[in-house]
mmCIF file of C-alpha atoms in Angstrom:
data_model
loop_
_atom_site.group_PDB
_atom_site.id
_atom_site.type_symbol
_atom_site.label_atom_id
_atom_site.label_comp_id
_atom_site.label_asym_id
_atom_site.label_seq_id
_atom_site.Cartn_x
_atom_site.Cartn_y
_atom_site.Cartn_z
ATOM 1 C CA MET P 22 13.254 0.566 -50.514
ATOM 2 C CA ASN P 23 10.698 2.600 -48.575
ATOM 3 C CA TYR P 24 10.312 1.213 -45.059
ATOM 4 C CA GLN P 25 6.823 1.864 -43.715
ATOM 5 C CA TRP P 26 4.182 -0.315 -42.037
ATOM 6 C CA TYR P 27 1.131 0.865 -40.119
ATOM 7 C CA PRO P 28 -1.786 -1.592 -40.428
ATOM 8 C CA GLY P 29 -5.256 -0.507 -39.379
ATOM 9 C CA HIS P 30 -5.343 -2.458 -36.118
ATOM 10 C CA MET P 31 -2.604 -0.179 -34.713
ATOM 11 C CA THR P 32 -4.908 2.846 -34.863
ATOM 12 C CA LYS P 33 -7.478 0.876 -32.896
ATOM 13 C CA ALA P 34 -4.790 -0.248 -30.445
ATOM 14 C CA ILE P 35 -3.521 3.246 -29.651
ATOM 15 C CA ARG P 36 -7.123 4.389 -29.114
ATOM 16 C CA MET P 37 -7.671 1.523 -26.665
ATOM 17 C CA MET P 38 -4.485 2.448 -24.797
ATOM 18 C CA GLN P 39 -5.584 6.089 -24.555
ATOM 19 C CA GLU P 40 -8.931 4.999 -23.127
ATOM 20 C CA ASN P 41 -7.278 2.830 -20.461
ATOM 21 C CA ILE P 42 -4.428 5.127 -19.448
ATOM 22 C CA LYS P 43 -6.493 6.688 -16.642
ATOM 23 C CA LEU P 44 -6.464 3.288 -14.904
ATOM 24 C CA ILE P 45 -2.688 2.985 -15.093
ATOM 25 C CA ASP P 46 -0.036 3.836 -12.483
ATOM 26 C CA LEU P 47 3.060 2.605 -14.304
ATOM 27 C CA ILE P 48 4.266 2.236 -17.893
ATOM 28 C CA ILE P 49 6.647 -0.669 -18.556
ATOM 29 C CA GLU P 50 8.205 -0.057 -21.962
ATOM 30 C CA LEU P 51 10.106 -2.837 -23.710
ATOM 31 C CA LEU P 52 12.837 -1.878 -26.159
ATOM 32 C CA ASP P 53 14.963 -4.101 -28.363
ATOM 33 C CA ALA P 54 18.482 -3.809 -26.936
ATOM 34 C CA ARG P 55 19.975 -4.049 -30.452
ATOM 35 C CA ILE P 56 18.234 -0.840 -31.560
ATOM 36 C CA PRO P 57 17.117 0.930 -28.365
ATOM 37 C CA LEU P 58 16.318 4.289 -29.943
ATOM 38 C CA SER P 59 14.650 3.054 -33.125
ATOM 39 C CA SER P 60 12.505 0.652 -31.100
ATOM 40 C CA ARG P 61 11.076 3.512 -29.015
ATOM 41 C CA ASN P 62 7.660 4.593 -30.211
ATOM 42 C CA PRO P 63 7.617 8.404 -29.782
ATOM 43 C CA ASP P 64 3.866 8.305 -29.163
ATOM 44 C CA ILE P 65 4.435 6.439 -25.888
ATOM 45 C CA ASP P 66 5.929 9.511 -24.208
ATOM 46 C CA LYS P 67 2.705 11.452 -24.858
ATOM 47 C CA LEU P 68 0.590 8.546 -23.671
ATOM 48 C CA ALA P 69 2.670 8.058 -20.511
ATOM 49 C CA ALA P 70 2.813 11.690 -19.413
ATOM 50 C CA GLY P 71 2.616 11.857 -15.609
ATOM 51 C CA LYS P 72 3.020 8.094 -15.114
ATOM 52 C CA TYR P 73 5.834 6.179 -13.448
ATOM 53 C CA ARG P 74 8.212 4.709 -16.051
ATOM 54 C CA ILE P 75 10.352 1.607 -16.401
ATOM 55 C CA VAL P 76 12.393 0.791 -19.514
ATOM 56 C CA LEU P 77 13.361 -2.832 -20.167
ATOM 57 C CA LEU P 78 16.149 -3.512 -22.657
ATOM 58 C CA ASN P 79 14.831 -6.836 -23.903
ATOM 59 C CA LYS P 80 16.800 -9.377 -25.970
ATOM 60 C CA SER P 81 19.899 -8.048 -24.254
ATOM 61 C CA ASP P 82 21.511 -11.450 -24.836
ATOM 62 C CA LEU P 83 21.499 -10.683 -28.580
ATOM 63 C CA ALA P 84 23.002 -7.212 -28.134
ATOM 64 C CA ASP P 85 26.620 -6.176 -27.609
ATOM 65 C CA PRO P 86 27.193 -6.185 -23.810
ATOM 66 C CA VAL P 87 29.388 -3.080 -24.007
ATOM 67 C CA TYR P 88 26.544 -1.086 -25.510
ATOM 68 C CA ASN P 89 23.943 -2.617 -23.218
ATOM 69 C CA ARG P 90 25.711 -0.822 -20.368
ATOM 70 C CA GLN P 91 26.002 2.405 -22.342
ATOM 71 C CA TRP P 92 22.320 2.400 -23.270
ATOM 72 C CA THR P 93 21.350 1.678 -19.664
ATOM 73 C CA ASP P 94 23.371 4.728 -18.603
ATOM 74 C CA PHE P 95 21.815 6.753 -21.426
ATOM 75 C CA PHE P 96 18.220 6.140 -20.344
ATOM 76 C CA GLU P 97 18.988 6.393 -16.623
ATOM 77 C CA SER P 98 20.544 9.807 -17.238
ATOM 78 C CA ARG P 99 17.188 10.852 -18.690
ATOM 79 C CA GLY P 100 15.226 9.816 -15.623
ATOM 80 C CA PHE P 101 14.099 6.295 -16.518
ATOM 81 C CA HIS P 102 14.492 3.200 -14.367
ATOM 82 C CA VAL P 103 16.217 0.615 -16.578
ATOM 83 C CA LEU P 104 16.873 -3.132 -16.580
ATOM 84 C CA GLU P 105 18.519 -5.428 -19.105
ATOM 85 C CA ILE P 106 16.424 -8.555 -19.567
ATOM 86 C CA ASN P 107 16.074 -11.670 -21.674
ATOM 87 C CA SER P 108 12.402 -12.544 -21.562
ATOM 88 C CA LYS P 109 12.903 -15.926 -23.261
ATOM 89 C CA THR P 110 15.195 -17.297 -20.559
ATOM 90 C CA GLY P 111 13.922 -15.089 -17.749
ATOM 91 C CA GLY P 112 17.256 -13.340 -17.310
ATOM 92 C CA GLY P 113 16.802 -10.185 -15.235
ATOM 93 C CA VAL P 114 13.038 -10.683 -14.913
ATOM 94 C CA LYS P 115 13.135 -11.510 -11.178
ATOM 95 C CA SER P 116 14.474 -8.028 -10.465
ATOM 96 C CA ILE P 117 11.395 -6.322 -11.889
ATOM 97 C CA GLN P 118 9.029 -6.877 -8.949
ATOM 98 C CA GLY P 119 11.414 -5.087 -6.590
ATOM 99 C CA LEU P 120 11.944 -2.307 -9.116
ATOM 100 C CA VAL P 121 8.185 -1.791 -9.454
ATOM 101 C CA ALA P 122 7.914 -1.424 -5.667
ATOM 102 C CA GLU P 123 10.770 1.074 -5.678
ATOM 103 C CA VAL P 124 9.455 3.128 -8.603
ATOM 104 C CA CYS P 125 5.877 3.205 -7.272
ATOM 105 C CA LYS P 126 6.834 3.658 -3.623
ATOM 106 C CA GLU P 127 5.168 7.075 -3.408
ATOM 107 C CA LYS P 128 1.879 5.727 -4.796
ATOM 108 C CA ILE P 129 1.947 2.702 -2.477
ATOM 109 C CA GLU P 130 2.648 4.915 0.572
ATOM 110 C CA ARG P 131 -0.094 7.334 -0.446
ATOM 111 C CA ASP P 132 -2.632 4.497 -0.656
ATOM 112 C CA ARG P 133 -1.545 3.250 2.766
ATOM 113 C CA ARG P 134 -2.007 6.693 4.344
ATOM 114 C CA ARG P 135 -5.495 6.853 2.870
ATOM 115 C CA GLY P 136 -6.363 3.466 4.289
ATOM 116 C CA ILE P 137 -6.501 1.841 0.859
ATOM 117 C CA VAL P 138 -5.281 -1.745 1.208
ATOM 118 C CA ASN P 139 -4.796 -4.537 -1.323
ATOM 119 C CA ARG P 140 -4.962 -2.136 -4.230
ATOM 120 C CA PRO P 141 -2.432 -3.397 -6.796
ATOM 121 C CA VAL P 142 -0.148 -1.286 -8.923
ATOM 122 C CA ARG P 143 -1.560 -1.315 -12.438
ATOM 123 C CA ALA P 144 1.072 -1.368 -15.156
ATOM 124 C CA MET P 145 0.640 -1.083 -18.910
ATOM 125 C CA VAL P 146 3.177 -3.090 -20.900
ATOM 126 C CA VAL P 147 3.974 -1.319 -24.159
ATOM 127 C CA GLY P 148 6.352 -1.645 -27.079
ATOM 128 C CA ILE P 149 6.713 -2.093 -30.810
ATOM 129 C CA PRO P 150 5.668 -5.315 -32.595
ATOM 130 C CA ASN P 151 7.822 -8.389 -31.983
ATOM 131 C CA VAL P 152 9.780 -6.790 -29.137
ATOM 132 C CA GLY P 153 8.760 -9.634 -26.823
ATOM 133 C CA LYS P 154 6.026 -8.158 -24.615
ATOM 134 C CA SER P 155 3.938 -11.310 -24.335
ATOM 135 C CA THR P 156 6.996 -13.503 -23.778
ATOM 136 C CA PHE P 157 8.073 -11.103 -21.038
ATOM 137 C CA ILE P 158 4.666 -11.266 -19.359
ATOM 138 C CA ASN P 159 4.655 -15.065 -19.441
ATOM 139 C CA SER P 160 8.175 -15.161 -18.008
ATOM 140 C CA PHE P 161 7.313 -12.618 -15.323
ATOM 141 C CA ALA P 162 4.132 -14.470 -14.367
ATOM 142 C CA GLY P 163 5.808 -17.878 -14.474
ATOM 143 C CA LYS P 164 3.049 -19.268 -16.682
ATOM 144 C CA ALA P 165 1.512 -18.849 -20.123
ATOM 145 C CA CYS P 166 -0.814 -15.855 -19.782
ATOM 146 C CA ALA P 167 -0.333 -14.155 -23.149
ATOM 147 C CA ARG P 168 -0.096 -15.371 -26.726
ATOM 148 C CA THR P 169 3.386 -15.291 -28.208
ATOM 149 C CA GLY P 170 4.884 -15.596 -31.684
ATOM 150 C CA ASN P 171 8.017 -14.816 -33.667
ATOM 151 C CA LYS P 172 6.280 -12.379 -35.958
ATOM 152 C CA PRO P 173 4.623 -8.987 -35.415
ATOM 153 C CA GLY P 174 0.929 -8.619 -34.736
ATOM 154 C CA VAL P 175 0.268 -11.680 -32.524
ATOM 155 C CA THR P 176 -1.330 -9.575 -29.766
ATOM 156 C CA ARG P 177 -4.336 -7.688 -31.147
ATOM 157 C CA GLY P 178 -6.414 -6.745 -28.089
ATOM 158 C CA LYS P 179 -5.895 -5.780 -24.460
ATOM 159 C CA GLN P 180 -5.554 -8.372 -21.702
ATOM 160 C CA TRP P 181 -5.433 -7.780 -17.944
ATOM 161 C CA ILE P 182 -3.181 -10.176 -16.053
ATOM 162 C CA ARG P 183 -3.033 -10.248 -12.252
ATOM 163 C CA LEU P 184 0.428 -11.391 -11.220
ATOM 164 C CA ASN P 185 -0.045 -11.164 -7.473
ATOM 165 C CA ARG P 186 -1.824 -9.062 -4.851
ATOM 166 C CA GLY P 187 0.421 -6.123 -5.565
ATOM 167 C CA LEU P 188 0.624 -5.963 -9.362
ATOM 168 C CA GLU P 189 -1.639 -6.172 -12.400
ATOM 169 C CA LEU P 190 -0.386 -5.939 -15.971
ATOM 170 C CA LEU P 191 -2.237 -4.760 -19.043
ATOM 171 C CA ASP P 192 -0.818 -6.440 -22.146
ATOM 172 C CA THR P 193 -1.244 -4.310 -25.253
ATOM 173 C CA PRO P 194 -0.682 -4.846 -28.981
ATOM 174 C CA GLY P 195 2.626 -3.820 -30.481
ATOM 175 C CA ILE P 196 2.292 -0.458 -32.180
ATOM 176 C CA LEU P 197 4.454 1.550 -34.536
ATOM 177 C CA TRP P 198 3.778 5.142 -35.494
ATOM 178 C CA PRO P 199 2.148 6.364 -38.724
ATOM 179 C CA ARG P 200 5.269 7.674 -40.466
ATOM 180 C CA PHE P 201 8.992 7.268 -39.927
ATOM 181 C CA GLU P 202 10.729 10.612 -40.338
ATOM 182 C CA ASP P 203 14.029 8.772 -40.750
ATOM 183 C CA GLN P 204 14.047 5.770 -43.074
ATOM 184 C CA GLN P 205 17.024 4.379 -41.129
ATOM 185 C CA THR P 206 14.595 3.820 -38.271
ATOM 186 C CA GLY P 207 12.230 1.851 -40.500
ATOM 187 C CA MET P 208 15.148 -0.126 -41.886
ATOM 188 C CA ARG P 209 16.348 -1.149 -38.405
ATOM 189 C CA LEU P 210 12.811 -2.125 -37.394
ATOM 190 C CA ALA P 211 12.643 -4.344 -40.474
ATOM 191 C CA PHE P 212 15.981 -5.911 -39.499
ATOM 192 C CA ILE P 213 14.615 -7.157 -36.167
ATOM 193 C CA GLY P 214 11.281 -8.310 -37.589
ATOM 194 C CA SER P 215 9.032 -5.560 -36.246
ATOM 195 C CA MET P 216 7.589 -5.037 -39.713
ATOM 196 C CA ASN P 217 5.785 -7.712 -41.684
ATOM 197 C CA ASP P 218 8.378 -9.499 -43.835
ATOM 198 C CA GLU P 219 5.759 -9.892 -46.551
ATOM 199 C CA ILE P 220 5.835 -6.179 -47.329
ATOM 200 C CA VAL P 221 9.614 -5.870 -47.691
ATOM 201 C CA ILE P 222 11.899 -6.915 -50.532
ATOM 202 C CA MET P 223 14.015 -9.451 -48.715
ATOM 203 C CA ASP P 224 17.169 -9.251 -50.823
ATOM 204 C CA GLU P 225 17.177 -5.448 -50.558
ATOM 205 C CA LEU P 226 16.693 -5.699 -46.793
ATOM 206 C CA ALA P 227 19.577 -8.157 -46.623
ATOM 207 C CA GLY P 228 21.703 -5.785 -48.694
ATOM 208 C CA ASP P 229 21.023 -2.978 -46.219
ATOM 209 C CA LEU P 230 21.943 -5.273 -43.324
ATOM 210 C CA ILE P 231 25.175 -6.269 -45.063
ATOM 211 C CA SER P 232 26.126 -2.600 -45.459
ATOM 212 C CA CYS P 233 25.371 -1.997 -41.791
ATOM 213 C CA LEU P 234 27.428 -4.975 -40.637
ATOM 214 C CA GLN P 235 30.355 -4.046 -42.878
ATOM 215 C CA SER P 236 30.481 -0.747 -41.028
ATOM 216 C CA LEU P 237 29.854 -1.902 -37.447
ATOM 217 C CA TYR P 238 30.934 -5.567 -37.284
ATOM 218 C CA PRO P 239 33.179 -6.145 -40.315
ATOM 219 C CA GLN P 240 34.276 -9.649 -39.258
ATOM 220 C CA ALA P 241 30.792 -11.036 -38.627
ATOM 221 C CA LEU P 242 29.972 -12.177 -42.166
ATOM 222 C CA SER P 243 33.339 -13.759 -42.864
ATOM 223 C CA GLY P 244 33.254 -15.492 -39.481
ATOM 224 C CA ARG P 245 29.805 -16.973 -40.023
ATOM 225 C CA TYR P 246 29.924 -17.888 -43.713
ATOM 226 C CA GLY P 247 33.612 -18.291 -44.478
ATOM 227 C CA ILE P 248 33.540 -15.561 -47.121
ATOM 228 C CA SER P 249 35.416 -12.308 -47.651
ATOM 229 C CA GLY P 250 32.399 -10.219 -46.662
ATOM 230 C CA GLU P 251 33.811 -7.302 -48.629
ATOM 231 C CA GLY P 252 32.549 -5.384 -51.637
ATOM 232 C CA ALA P 253 29.066 -4.433 -52.787
ATOM 233 C CA PRO P 254 26.179 -5.913 -50.769
ATOM 234 C CA CYS P 255 24.872 -7.821 -53.798
ATOM 235 C CA ALA P 256 28.279 -9.458 -54.266
ATOM 236 C CA VAL P 257 28.421 -10.411 -50.588
ATOM 237 C CA LEU P 258 24.900 -11.860 -50.748
ATOM 238 C CA THR P 259 26.031 -13.909 -53.732
ATOM 239 C CA GLU P 260 28.961 -15.181 -51.667
ATOM 240 C CA ILE P 261 26.560 -16.188 -48.878
ATOM 241 C CA ALA P 262 24.332 -18.007 -51.378
ATOM 242 C CA GLU P 263 27.314 -19.936 -52.731
ATOM 243 C CA SER P 264 28.646 -20.690 -49.243
ATOM 244 C CA ARG P 265 25.309 -22.069 -48.031
ATOM 245 C CA GLY P 266 24.289 -23.797 -51.265
ATOM 246 C CA CYS P 267 21.267 -21.599 -51.915
ATOM 247 C CA TYR P 268 20.274 -22.829 -55.367
ATOM 248 C CA GLY P 269 16.981 -22.741 -57.178
ATOM 249 C CA ARG P 270 15.809 -24.376 -60.365
ATOM 250 C CA GLY P 271 18.497 -25.057 -62.922
ATOM 251 C CA GLN P 272 21.134 -24.690 -60.224
ATOM 252 C CA GLU P 273 20.845 -20.904 -60.324
ATOM 253 C CA LEU P 274 21.770 -19.073 -57.154
ATOM 254 C CA ASP P 275 18.701 -18.150 -55.112
ATOM 255 C CA LEU P 276 19.541 -14.764 -53.600
ATOM 256 C CA GLU P 277 16.151 -14.438 -51.937
ATOM 257 C CA LYS P 278 16.762 -17.693 -50.069
ATOM 258 C CA ALA P 279 20.214 -16.452 -49.065
ATOM 259 C CA ALA P 280 18.684 -13.178 -47.916
ATOM 260 C CA SER P 281 16.159 -15.004 -45.719
ATOM 261 C CA LEU P 282 18.967 -17.122 -44.288
ATOM 262 C CA LEU P 283 21.003 -14.026 -43.448
ATOM 263 C CA MET P 284 18.052 -12.330 -41.751
ATOM 264 C CA GLU P 285 17.263 -15.447 -39.707
ATOM 265 C CA ASP P 286 20.895 -15.701 -38.635
ATOM 266 C CA PHE P 287 20.955 -12.056 -37.550
ATOM 267 C CA ARG P 288 17.646 -12.211 -35.696
ATOM 268 C CA GLY P 289 18.647 -15.430 -33.955
ATOM 269 C CA GLY P 290 22.009 -14.060 -32.811
ATOM 270 C CA ARG P 291 24.015 -16.509 -34.896
ATOM 271 C CA LEU P 292 26.143 -13.682 -36.324
ATOM 272 C CA GLY P 293 27.195 -12.702 -32.801
ATOM 273 C CA ARG P 294 25.961 -10.191 -30.245
ATOM 274 C CA MET P 295 25.327 -6.919 -32.055
ATOM 275 C CA THR P 296 24.053 -3.443 -31.303
ATOM 276 C CA LEU P 297 23.238 -1.441 -34.421
ATOM 277 C CA GLU P 298 22.714 1.900 -32.661
ATOM 278 C CA ARG P 299 25.244 3.625 -30.450
ATOM 279 C CA PRO P 300 24.601 6.326 -27.824
ATOM 280 C CA GLU P 301 27.495 8.501 -28.978
ATOM 281 C CA GLY P 302 26.475 11.703 -30.704
ATOM 282 C CA ILE P 303 22.762 11.411 -29.903
ATOM 283 C CA ARG P 304 21.111 14.754 -29.346
ATOM 284 C CA GLU P 305 20.195 15.691 -25.790
ATOM 285 C CA THR P 306 16.489 15.672 -26.695
ATOM 286 C CA ASP P 307 16.515 12.160 -28.118
ATOM 287 C CA GLY P 308 15.185 9.400 -25.842
ATOM 288 C CA GLN P 309 13.816 11.806 -23.245
ATOM 289 C CA LYS P 310 10.544 11.400 -21.383
#
């Protein structure tokens, strides 16, 4: 299956971000902790040139804690300020205000020397679709400021949100990039729901996930569904369908229903805490500013 999704509103969104970047002091980039590299939009580095940077490993509660630490070290070694967060529960979010003050200390001191008072740090919140930007903003603000949803494309336009006297956030739509050079990247983005499920073939997507889990977390499928979890992905999906009673008309196994069940279980963390990308062996140029 060819993994690619770049709807027209994303072109408009990146243009809006380019127009507003001159107003911005700080870029807060949310990544999905389960696929930190694949969930980095390479266009953000060009957009953020010369700006202060913070990377938030969101949904860290769904990712393998061992690799959360490794990915934090990876990005810190490349000059980013990094925090692991869970925007749904607010885990780690309280630390962000202090980090913003630390990262933007030079700008804040410069304003003070110039006699500029009460000028807030302006931060642009960026990330791919469905990475949790709006949920993060609502958690950070302590109230519902931004629309949220469990599918990509909920945020379509910009929205300025003043958190306090010292910080304003610009919420932006989730954007991908026009073409994935590596289809593995597109596949991982589809796994976490950053592509519209309506454009993918769900049983093929589930088959790709099964192959990935057999390699990285071989006990996950047997532990969740009480099956062997071994063999060809189609055979494993059939086992899942039988285990969960996924039948259609005429009592035929419904593999598409089983595929949707598997994807929901993965995305909801019911298969366990998993990280599908590992820092080992990544080229020195990958993930840099």
